Short mmCIF file of C-alpha atoms in Angstrom, two decimals:
data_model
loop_
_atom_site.label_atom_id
_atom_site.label_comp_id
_atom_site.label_asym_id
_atom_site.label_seq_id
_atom_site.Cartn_x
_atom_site.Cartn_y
_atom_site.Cartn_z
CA UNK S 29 -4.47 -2.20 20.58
CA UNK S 30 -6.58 -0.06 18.16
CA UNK S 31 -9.77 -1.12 16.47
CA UNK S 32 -7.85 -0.75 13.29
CA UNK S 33 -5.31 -3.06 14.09
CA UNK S 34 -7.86 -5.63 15.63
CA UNK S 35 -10.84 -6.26 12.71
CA UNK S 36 -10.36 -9.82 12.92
CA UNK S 37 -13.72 -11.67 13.92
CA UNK S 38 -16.02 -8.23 14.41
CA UNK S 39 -19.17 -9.04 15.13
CA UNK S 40 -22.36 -7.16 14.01
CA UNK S 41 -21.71 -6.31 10.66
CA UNK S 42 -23.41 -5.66 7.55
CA UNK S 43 -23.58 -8.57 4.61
CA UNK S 44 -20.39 -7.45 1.84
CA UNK S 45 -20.78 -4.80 -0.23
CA UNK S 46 -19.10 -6.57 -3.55
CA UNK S 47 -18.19 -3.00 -5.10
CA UNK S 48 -15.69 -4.37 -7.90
CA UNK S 49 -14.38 -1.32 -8.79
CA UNK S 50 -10.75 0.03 -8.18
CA UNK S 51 -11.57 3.63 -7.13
CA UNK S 52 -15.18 4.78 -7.21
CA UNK S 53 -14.60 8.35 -7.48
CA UNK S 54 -12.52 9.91 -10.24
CA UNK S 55 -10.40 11.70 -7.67
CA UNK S 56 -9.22 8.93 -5.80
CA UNK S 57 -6.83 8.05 -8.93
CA UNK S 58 -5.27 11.17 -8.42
CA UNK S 59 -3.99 10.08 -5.04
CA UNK S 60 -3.18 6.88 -6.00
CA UNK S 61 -1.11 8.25 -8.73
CA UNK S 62 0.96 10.79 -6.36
CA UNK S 63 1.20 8.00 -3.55
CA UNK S 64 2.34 5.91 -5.58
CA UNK S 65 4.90 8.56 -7.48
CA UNK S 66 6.49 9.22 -3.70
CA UNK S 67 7.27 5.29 -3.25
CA UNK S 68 9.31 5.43 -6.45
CA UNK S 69 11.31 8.64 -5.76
CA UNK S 70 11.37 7.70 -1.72
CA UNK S 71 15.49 8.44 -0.77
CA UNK S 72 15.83 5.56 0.12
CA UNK S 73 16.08 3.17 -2.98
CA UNK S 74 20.10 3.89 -3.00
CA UNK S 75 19.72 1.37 -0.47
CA UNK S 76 17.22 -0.65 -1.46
CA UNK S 77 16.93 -3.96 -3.76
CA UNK S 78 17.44 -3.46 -6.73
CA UNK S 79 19.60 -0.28 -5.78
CA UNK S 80 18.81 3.06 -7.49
CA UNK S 81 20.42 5.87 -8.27
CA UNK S 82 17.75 8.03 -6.54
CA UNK S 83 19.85 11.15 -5.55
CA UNK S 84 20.70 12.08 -9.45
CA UNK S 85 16.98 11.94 -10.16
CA UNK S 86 15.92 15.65 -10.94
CA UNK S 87 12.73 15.70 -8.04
CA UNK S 88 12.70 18.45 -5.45
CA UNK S 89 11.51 15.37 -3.25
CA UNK S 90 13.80 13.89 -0.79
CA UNK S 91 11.59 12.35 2.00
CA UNK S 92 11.33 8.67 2.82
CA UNK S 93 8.29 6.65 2.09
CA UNK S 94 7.30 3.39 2.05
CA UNK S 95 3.98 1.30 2.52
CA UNK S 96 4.78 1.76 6.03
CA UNK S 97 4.78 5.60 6.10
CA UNK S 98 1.34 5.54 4.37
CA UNK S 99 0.28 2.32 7.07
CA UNK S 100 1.49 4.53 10.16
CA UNK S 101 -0.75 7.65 8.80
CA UNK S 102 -4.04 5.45 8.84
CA UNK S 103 -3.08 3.43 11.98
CA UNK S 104 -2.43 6.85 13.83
CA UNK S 105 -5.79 8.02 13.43
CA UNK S 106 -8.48 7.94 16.00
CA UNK S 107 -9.72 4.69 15.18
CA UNK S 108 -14.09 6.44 15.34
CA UNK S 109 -12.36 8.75 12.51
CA UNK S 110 -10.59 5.84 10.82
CA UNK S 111 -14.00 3.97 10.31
CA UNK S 112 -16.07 7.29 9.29
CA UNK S 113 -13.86 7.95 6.07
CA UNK S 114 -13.32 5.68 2.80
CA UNK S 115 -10.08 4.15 1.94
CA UNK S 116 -8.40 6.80 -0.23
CA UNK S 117 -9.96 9.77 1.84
CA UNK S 118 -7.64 8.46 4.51
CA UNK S 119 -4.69 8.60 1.47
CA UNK S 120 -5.57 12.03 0.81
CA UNK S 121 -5.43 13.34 4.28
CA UNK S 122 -2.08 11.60 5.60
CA UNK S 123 -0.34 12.55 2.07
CA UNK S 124 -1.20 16.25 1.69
CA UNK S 125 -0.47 16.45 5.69
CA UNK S 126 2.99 14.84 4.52
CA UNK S 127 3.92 17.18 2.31
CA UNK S 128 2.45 20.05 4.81
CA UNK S 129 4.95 18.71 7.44
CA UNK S 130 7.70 18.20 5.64
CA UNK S 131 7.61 21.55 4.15
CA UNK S 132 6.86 20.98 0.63
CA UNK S 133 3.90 23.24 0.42
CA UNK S 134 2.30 24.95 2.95
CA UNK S 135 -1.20 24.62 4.37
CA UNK S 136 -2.50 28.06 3.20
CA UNK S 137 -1.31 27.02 -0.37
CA UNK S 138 -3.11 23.95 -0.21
CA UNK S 139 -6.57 25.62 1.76
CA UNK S 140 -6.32 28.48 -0.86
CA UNK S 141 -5.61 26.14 -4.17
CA UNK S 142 -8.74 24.10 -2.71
CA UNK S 143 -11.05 27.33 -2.35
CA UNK S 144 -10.33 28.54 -6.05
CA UNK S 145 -10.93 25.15 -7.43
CA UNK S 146 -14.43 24.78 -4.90
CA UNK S 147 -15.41 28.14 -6.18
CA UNK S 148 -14.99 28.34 -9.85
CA UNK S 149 -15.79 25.46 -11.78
CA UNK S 150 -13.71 26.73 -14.98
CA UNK S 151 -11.13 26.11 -12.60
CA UNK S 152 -12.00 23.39 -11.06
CA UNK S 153 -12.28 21.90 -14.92
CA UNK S 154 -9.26 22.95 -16.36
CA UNK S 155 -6.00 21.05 -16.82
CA UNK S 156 -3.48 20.28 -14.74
CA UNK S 157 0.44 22.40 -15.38
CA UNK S 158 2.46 20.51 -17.56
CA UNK S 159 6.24 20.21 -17.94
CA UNK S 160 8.62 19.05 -15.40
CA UNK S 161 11.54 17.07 -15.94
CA UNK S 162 10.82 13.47 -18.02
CA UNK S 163 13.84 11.72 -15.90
CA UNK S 164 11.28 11.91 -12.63
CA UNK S 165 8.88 9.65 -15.04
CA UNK S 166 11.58 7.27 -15.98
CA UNK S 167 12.61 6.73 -12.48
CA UNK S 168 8.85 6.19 -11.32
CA UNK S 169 8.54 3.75 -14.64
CA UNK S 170 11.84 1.63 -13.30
CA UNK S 171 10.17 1.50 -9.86
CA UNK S 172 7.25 0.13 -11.09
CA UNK S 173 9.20 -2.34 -13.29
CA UNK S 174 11.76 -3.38 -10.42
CA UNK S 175 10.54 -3.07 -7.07
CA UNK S 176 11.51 -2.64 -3.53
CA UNK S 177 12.41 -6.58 -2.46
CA UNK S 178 12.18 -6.38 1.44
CA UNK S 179 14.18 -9.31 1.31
CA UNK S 180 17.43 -9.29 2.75
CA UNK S 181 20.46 -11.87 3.77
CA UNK S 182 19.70 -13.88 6.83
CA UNK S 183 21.71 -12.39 9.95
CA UNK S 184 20.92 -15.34 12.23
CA UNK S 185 19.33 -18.76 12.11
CA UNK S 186 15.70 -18.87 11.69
CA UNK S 187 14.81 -19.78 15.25
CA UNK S 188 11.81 -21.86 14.49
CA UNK S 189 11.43 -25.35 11.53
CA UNK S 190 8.24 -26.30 9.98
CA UNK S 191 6.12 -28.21 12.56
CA UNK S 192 7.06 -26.48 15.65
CA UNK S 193 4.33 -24.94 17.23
CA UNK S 194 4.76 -21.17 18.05
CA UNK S 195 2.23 -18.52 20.12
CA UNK S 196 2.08 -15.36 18.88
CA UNK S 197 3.21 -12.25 21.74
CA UNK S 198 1.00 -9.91 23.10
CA UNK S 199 2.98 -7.35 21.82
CA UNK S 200 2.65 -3.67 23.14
CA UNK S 201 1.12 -1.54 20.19
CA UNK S 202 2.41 2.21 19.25
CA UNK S 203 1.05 3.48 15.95
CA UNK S 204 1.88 0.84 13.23
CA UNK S 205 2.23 -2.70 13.52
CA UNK S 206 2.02 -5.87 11.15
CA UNK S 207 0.56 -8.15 13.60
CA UNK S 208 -3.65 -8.23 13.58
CA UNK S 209 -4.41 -8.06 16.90
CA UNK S 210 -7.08 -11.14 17.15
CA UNK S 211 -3.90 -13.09 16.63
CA UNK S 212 -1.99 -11.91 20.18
CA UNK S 213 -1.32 -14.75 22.59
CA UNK S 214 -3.04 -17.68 20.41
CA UNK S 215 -0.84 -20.82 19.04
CA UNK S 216 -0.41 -22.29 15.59
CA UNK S 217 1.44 -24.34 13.46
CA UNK S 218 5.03 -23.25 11.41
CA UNK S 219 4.15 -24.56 7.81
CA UNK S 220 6.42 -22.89 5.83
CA UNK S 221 10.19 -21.01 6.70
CA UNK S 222 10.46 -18.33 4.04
CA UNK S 223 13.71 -18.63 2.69
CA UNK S 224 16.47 -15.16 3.53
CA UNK S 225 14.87 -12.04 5.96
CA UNK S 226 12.97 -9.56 5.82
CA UNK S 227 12.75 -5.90 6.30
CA UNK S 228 10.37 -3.57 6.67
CA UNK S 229 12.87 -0.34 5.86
CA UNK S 230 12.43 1.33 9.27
CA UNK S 231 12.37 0.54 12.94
CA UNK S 232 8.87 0.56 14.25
CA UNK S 233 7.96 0.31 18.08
CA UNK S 234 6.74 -3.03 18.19
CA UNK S 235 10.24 -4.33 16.85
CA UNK S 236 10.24 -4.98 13.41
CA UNK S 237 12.66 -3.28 10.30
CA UNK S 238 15.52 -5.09 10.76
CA UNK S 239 15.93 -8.31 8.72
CA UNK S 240 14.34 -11.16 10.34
CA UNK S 241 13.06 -14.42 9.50
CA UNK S 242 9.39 -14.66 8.14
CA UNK S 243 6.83 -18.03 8.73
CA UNK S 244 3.82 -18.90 7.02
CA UNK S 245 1.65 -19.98 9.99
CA UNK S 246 -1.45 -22.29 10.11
CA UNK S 247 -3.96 -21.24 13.17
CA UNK S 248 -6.95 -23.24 13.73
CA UNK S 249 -10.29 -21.61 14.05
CA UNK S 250 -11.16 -23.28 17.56
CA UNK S 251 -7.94 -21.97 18.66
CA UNK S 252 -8.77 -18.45 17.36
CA UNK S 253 -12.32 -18.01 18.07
CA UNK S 254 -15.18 -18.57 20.42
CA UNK S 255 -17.96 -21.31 18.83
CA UNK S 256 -20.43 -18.33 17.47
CA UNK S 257 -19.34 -17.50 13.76
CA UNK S 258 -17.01 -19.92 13.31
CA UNK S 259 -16.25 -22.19 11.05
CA UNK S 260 -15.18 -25.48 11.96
CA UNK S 261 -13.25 -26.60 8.62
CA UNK S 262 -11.52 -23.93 8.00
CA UNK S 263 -7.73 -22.88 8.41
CA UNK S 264 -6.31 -19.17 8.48
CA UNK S 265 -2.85 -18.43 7.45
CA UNK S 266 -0.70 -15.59 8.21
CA UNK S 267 3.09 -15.22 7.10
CA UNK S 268 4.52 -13.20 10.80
CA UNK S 269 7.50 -11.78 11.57
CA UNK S 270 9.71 -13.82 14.11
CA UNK S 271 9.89 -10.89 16.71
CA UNK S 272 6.17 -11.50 17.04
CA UNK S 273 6.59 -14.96 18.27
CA UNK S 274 7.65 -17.20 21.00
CA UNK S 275 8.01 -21.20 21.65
CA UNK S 276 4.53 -22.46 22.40
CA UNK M 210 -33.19 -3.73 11.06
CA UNK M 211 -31.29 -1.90 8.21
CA UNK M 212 -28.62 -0.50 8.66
CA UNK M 213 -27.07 3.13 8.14
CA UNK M 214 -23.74 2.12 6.76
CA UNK M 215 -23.24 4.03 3.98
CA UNK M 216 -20.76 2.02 2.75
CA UNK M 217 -18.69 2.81 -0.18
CA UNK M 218 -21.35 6.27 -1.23
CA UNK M 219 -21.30 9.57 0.28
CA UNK M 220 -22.46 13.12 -0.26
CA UNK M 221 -21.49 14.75 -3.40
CA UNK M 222 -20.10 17.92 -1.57
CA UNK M 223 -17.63 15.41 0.36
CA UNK M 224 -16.50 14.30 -2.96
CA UNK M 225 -16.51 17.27 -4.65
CA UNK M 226 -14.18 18.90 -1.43
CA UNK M 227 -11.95 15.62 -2.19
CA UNK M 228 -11.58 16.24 -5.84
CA UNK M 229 -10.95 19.66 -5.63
CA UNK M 230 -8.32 19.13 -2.66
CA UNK M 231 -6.40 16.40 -5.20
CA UNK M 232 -6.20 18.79 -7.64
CA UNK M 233 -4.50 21.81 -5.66
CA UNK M 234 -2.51 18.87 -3.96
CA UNK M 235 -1.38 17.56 -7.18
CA UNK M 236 -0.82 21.44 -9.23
CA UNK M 237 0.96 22.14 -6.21
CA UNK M 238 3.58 19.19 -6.66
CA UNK M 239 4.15 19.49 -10.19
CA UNK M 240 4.95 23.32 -9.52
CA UNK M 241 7.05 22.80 -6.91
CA UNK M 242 9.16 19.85 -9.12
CA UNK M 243 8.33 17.03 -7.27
CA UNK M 244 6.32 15.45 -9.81
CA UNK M 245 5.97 16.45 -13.28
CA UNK M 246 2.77 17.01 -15.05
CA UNK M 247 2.92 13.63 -16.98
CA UNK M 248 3.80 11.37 -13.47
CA UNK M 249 0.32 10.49 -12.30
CA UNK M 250 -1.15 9.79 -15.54
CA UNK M 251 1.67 7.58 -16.33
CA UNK M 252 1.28 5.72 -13.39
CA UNK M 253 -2.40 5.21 -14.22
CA UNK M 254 -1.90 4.07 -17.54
CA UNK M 255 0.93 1.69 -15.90
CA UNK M 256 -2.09 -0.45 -14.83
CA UNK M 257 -4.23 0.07 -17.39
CA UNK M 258 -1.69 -1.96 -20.28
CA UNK M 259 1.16 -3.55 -18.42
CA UNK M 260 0.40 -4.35 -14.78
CA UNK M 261 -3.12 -5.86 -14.47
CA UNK M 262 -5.41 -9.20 -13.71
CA UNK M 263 -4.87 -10.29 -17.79
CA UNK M 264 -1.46 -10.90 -16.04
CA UNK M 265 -2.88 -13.64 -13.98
CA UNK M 266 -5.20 -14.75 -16.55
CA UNK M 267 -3.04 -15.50 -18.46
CA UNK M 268 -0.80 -17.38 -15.81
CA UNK M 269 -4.05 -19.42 -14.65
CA UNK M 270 -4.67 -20.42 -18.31
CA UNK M 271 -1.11 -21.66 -19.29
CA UNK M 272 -1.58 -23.77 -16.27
CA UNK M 273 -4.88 -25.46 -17.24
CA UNK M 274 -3.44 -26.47 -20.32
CA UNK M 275 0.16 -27.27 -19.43
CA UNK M 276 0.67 -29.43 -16.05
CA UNK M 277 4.86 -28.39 -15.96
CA UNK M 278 3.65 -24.59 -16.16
CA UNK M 279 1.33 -25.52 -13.05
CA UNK M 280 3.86 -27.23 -11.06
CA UNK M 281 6.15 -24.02 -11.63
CA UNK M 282 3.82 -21.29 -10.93
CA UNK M 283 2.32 -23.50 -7.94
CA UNK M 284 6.22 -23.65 -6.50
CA UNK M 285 7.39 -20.09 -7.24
CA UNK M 286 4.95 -17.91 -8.95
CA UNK M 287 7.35 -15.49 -9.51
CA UNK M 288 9.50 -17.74 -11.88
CA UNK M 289 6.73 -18.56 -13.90
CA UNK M 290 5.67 -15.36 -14.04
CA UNK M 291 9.66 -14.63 -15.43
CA UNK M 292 8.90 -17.54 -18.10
CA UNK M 293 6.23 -15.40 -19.55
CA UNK M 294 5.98 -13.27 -22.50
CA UNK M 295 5.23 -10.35 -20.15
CA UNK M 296 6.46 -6.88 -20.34
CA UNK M 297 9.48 -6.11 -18.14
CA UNK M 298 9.31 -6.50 -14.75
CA UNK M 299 5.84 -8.62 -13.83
CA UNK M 300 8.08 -9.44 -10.20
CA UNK M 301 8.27 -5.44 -9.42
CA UNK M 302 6.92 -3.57 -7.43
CA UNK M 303 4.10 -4.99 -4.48
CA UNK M 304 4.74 -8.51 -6.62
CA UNK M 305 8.33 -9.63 -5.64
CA UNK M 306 7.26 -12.32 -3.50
CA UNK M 307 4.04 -14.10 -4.98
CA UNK M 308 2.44 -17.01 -3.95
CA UNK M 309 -0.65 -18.71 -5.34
CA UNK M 310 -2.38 -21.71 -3.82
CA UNK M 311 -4.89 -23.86 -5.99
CA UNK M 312 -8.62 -24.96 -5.92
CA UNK M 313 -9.55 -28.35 -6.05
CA UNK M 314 -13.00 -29.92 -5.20
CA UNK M 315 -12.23 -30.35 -1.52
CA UNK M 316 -10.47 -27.21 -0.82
CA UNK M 317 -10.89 -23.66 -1.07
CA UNK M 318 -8.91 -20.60 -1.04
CA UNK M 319 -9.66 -16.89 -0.17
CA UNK M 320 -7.41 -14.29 0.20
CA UNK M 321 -7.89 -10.94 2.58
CA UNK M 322 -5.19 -8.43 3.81
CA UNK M 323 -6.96 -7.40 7.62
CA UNK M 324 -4.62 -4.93 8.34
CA UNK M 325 -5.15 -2.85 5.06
CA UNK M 326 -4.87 -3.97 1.28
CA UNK M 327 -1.86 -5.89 0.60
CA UNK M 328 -2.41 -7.44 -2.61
CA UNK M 329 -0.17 -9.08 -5.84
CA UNK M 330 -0.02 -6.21 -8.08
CA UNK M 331 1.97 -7.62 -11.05
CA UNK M 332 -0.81 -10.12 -11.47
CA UNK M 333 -3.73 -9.21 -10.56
CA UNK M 334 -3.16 -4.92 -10.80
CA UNK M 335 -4.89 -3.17 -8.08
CA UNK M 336 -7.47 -4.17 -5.69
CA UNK M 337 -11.60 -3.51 -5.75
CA UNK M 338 -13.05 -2.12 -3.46
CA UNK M 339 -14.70 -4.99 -1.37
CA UNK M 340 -11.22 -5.98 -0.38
CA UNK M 341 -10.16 -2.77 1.12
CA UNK M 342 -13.50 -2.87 2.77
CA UNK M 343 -13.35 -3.21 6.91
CA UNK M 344 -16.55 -5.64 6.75
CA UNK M 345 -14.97 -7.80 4.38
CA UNK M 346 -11.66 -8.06 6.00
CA UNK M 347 -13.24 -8.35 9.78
CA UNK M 348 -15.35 -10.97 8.93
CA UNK M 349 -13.92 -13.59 5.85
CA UNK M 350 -10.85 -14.80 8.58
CA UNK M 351 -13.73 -16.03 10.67
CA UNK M 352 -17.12 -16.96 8.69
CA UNK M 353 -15.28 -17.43 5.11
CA UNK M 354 -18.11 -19.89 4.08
CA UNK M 355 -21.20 -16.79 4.89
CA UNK M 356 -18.85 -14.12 3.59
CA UNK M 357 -18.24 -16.70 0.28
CA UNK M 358 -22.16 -17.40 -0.01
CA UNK M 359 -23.14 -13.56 -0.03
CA UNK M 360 -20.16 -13.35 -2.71
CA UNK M 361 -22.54 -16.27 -4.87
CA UNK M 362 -19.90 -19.12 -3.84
CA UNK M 363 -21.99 -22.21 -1.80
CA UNK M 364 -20.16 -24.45 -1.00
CA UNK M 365 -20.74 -27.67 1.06
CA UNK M 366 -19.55 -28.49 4.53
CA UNK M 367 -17.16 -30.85 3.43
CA UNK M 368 -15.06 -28.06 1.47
CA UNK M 369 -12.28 -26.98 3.64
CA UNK M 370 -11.67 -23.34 3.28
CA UNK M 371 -8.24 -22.19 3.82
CA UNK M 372 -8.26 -18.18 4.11
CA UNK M 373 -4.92 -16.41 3.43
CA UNK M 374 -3.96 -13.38 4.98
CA UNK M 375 -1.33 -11.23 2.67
CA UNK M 376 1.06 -9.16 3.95
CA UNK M 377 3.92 -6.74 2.98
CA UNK M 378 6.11 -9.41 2.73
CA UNK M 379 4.38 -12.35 0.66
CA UNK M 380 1.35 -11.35 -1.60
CA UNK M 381 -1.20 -14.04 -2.02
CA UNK M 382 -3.66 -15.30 -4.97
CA UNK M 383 -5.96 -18.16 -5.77
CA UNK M 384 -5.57 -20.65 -8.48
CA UNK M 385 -8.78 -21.09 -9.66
CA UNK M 386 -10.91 -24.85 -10.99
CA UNK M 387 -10.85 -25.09 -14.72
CA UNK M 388 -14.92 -24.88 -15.46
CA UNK M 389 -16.34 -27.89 -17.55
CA UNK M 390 -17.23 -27.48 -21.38
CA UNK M 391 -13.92 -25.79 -21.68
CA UNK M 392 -12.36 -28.54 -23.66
CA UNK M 393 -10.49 -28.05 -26.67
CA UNK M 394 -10.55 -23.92 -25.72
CA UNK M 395 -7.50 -21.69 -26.68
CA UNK M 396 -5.13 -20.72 -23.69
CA UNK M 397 -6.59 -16.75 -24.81
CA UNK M 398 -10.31 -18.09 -24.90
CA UNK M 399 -9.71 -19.73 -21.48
CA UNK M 400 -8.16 -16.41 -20.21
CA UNK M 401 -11.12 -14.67 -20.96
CA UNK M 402 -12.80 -16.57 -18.62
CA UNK M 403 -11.13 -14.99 -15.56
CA UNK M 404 -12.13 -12.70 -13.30
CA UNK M 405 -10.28 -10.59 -10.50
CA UNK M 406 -12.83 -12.26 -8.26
CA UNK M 407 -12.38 -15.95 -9.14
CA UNK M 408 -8.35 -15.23 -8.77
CA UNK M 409 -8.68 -14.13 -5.20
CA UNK M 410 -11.35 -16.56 -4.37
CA UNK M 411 -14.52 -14.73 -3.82
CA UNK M 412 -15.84 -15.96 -7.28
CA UNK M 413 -15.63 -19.38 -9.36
CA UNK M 414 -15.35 -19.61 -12.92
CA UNK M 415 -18.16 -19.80 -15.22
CA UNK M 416 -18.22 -20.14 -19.51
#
């Protein structure tokens, strides 16, 4: 299990930075903007719920993304590199190696586009091409406006009822996962049996994308830590994926 | 000892690389059709006008004021969020399965998303910083009281602190206590009164 997927309980760090602020740099917009823009044109939404006509929207972009595509990016990295660059540095990186990979632009379009921008600052000022077709914009507004509901009709019977008291797998880990590590092998409490499945669009390696039931668990801190940092009246909840667990 | 963490601040050539690398990433996509030149600042503005924390505001107001409204957005926050004179579609996109869980004197909420930034976009818009931070998110699911009292929240022993963890699935928020010397305020004057902060649980609300 990576660092990345395992923060829970660190010890050793710093007193919180309470930076309020969305993005802190101008650019990071940007690449919230286009991240953002690929989730609402993904192909997939013909599929998805509420179902949308994605294929007769006029974008040359046909590529599936999802939360999980830009999740699997991060999670992939070297977990020393992870921690050495800020939240939408790691966007910017996965994103324009995306589109790299997939073909959309190449790298010595994006290198060169970078250099003339670096070196001229007219450039670098100037405004970004307009035009482009509007119906991309509705599509992206519609998005926004109705979703991507991972929820889906239950297949099979939820296999565990509120009260039952479940221990969370030690799951092998490949690149992504939705489980925090910290939480492997320790026990807790089913409060809550969310109602229908889930998805999470695609198959990862650790077993979840098809629908499945999801519980809102109750751990105990004694059962999840040692004495030093903990706090003795105090519950943490976590809503898990049934694949995850197993009768405690 | 301090420490070298440079937190959220770093060179300006690093940023300047990263602004200049948006902008041939972004030309590039609105050449090649994929977005137009109009996407990303419509997605910005988006968040600015339609999809933001007034959202919850004004959710957390109408249920000071209204103990029906409460009940509803305390059973399925997405319903009352439908009962609403929102724009279109406050249970879209990263909000289609809310849940908010309420303050009282003897308990206390916080929300965190460990493995990245999971948040309830429809009513509280997009996330600060903190809570995409790693030192936040490693250590509120085990010392929530410390990580509360450096956030200005002290509370006493006897508080039980109940830390939510959202996911992709089920985005979480907090309910926050009505201040006193509110009384007789408007449901718009009481609205004012909110933070993003106090609605996740890092802050509490003050007049």
């Amino acid at each position: 299990m990576k660092l990345q997927h395992n923060l829970g309980g660190l010890e050793g760090l710093d007193p919180i930075t309470p930076e309020i602020e969305v993005f802190v740099e101008p650019w990071e917009k940007r690449i919230f903007g286009i991240h953002t823009a690929m989730m609402a044109l993904s192909n997939h939404l013909d599929t998805a719920n509420p179902q949308y006509m994605i294929d007769q929207v006029p974008t040359t972009f046909k590529s599936f993304w999802t939360w999980g595509h830009l999740r699997m990016g991060a999670e992939a990295m070297h977990p020393f590199e992870y921690f050495q660059l800020r939240y939408y540095e790691k966007w910017l990186g996965g994103i324009s190696g995306f589109f790299v990979s997939e073909g959309y632009i190449t790298q010595e379009e994006l290198d060169t586009r970078t250099a003339e921008l670096l070196e001229s600052s007219e450039k670098a000022e100037a405004p970004l091409p307009m035009g482009g077709n509007p119906a991309i914009d509705t599509q992206v507004v519609k998005y926004l406006r109705e979703g991507d509901s991972p929820m889906r009709p239950l297949a099979a019977p939820a296999k565990f009822s509120v009260g039952d008291q479940v221990r969370v797998k030690n799951t092998l880990v490949a690149d992504h996962t939705r489980l925090p590590g910290n939480l492997q092998g320790h026990v807790a409490e089913v409060v809550k049996v969310y109602d229908n499945a889930f998805t999470y669009f695609f198959p990862t390696a650790d077993g979840i994308g098809t629908p499945m039931p999801v519980y809102s668990l109750a751990f105990k801190p004694e059962e999840l830590w040692a004495e030093s940092l903990m706090d003795p009246n105090s519950l943490y909840y976590n809503d898990i994926f049934e694949v995850y667990l197993e009768a405690a | 000892m301090p420490s070298n963490y440079p937190g959220f601040k770093y060179g300006a050539d690093r940023e300047t690389f990263s602004a200049a690398k948006v902008k041939a990433l972004e030309s590039l996509l609105i050449e090649k059709g994929v977005i137009t030149g109009k996407t990303v600042d419509t997605i910005l503005g988006y968040f600015e006008t339609e999809m933001g924390p007034f959202n919850g505001a004004k959710l957390v107001a109408k249920a000071w004021v209204d103990p029906a409204f409460k009940k509803l957005l305390l059973e399925d926050c997405n319903a009352a969020c439908e009962a609403m004179d929102f724009p279109e579609g406050m249970s879209g996109a990263e909000g289609e399965h809310m849940r908010i869980v309420e303050n009282t004197p003897e308990v206390h909420n916080v929300i965190v998303c460990t493995l990245c930034s999971c948040y309830p976009w429809p009513t509280l818009g997009l996330p600060p910083y903190w809570f995409k931070d790693p030192t936040f998110r490693a250590r509120v699911v085990r010392e929530p009281r410390v990580v509360l009292s450096e956030f200005g929240v002290q509370l006493d022993e006897s508080v039980k602190v109940l830390v939510w963890d959202s996911s992709a699935q089920i985005r979480w928020w907090v309910l926050p206590m009505r201040p006193p010397g509110t009384e007789g305020m408007s449901e718009a004057q009481l609205a004012a009164l909110l933070t993003p902060e106090a609605m996740m649980g890092v802050a509490t609300v003050k007049v």
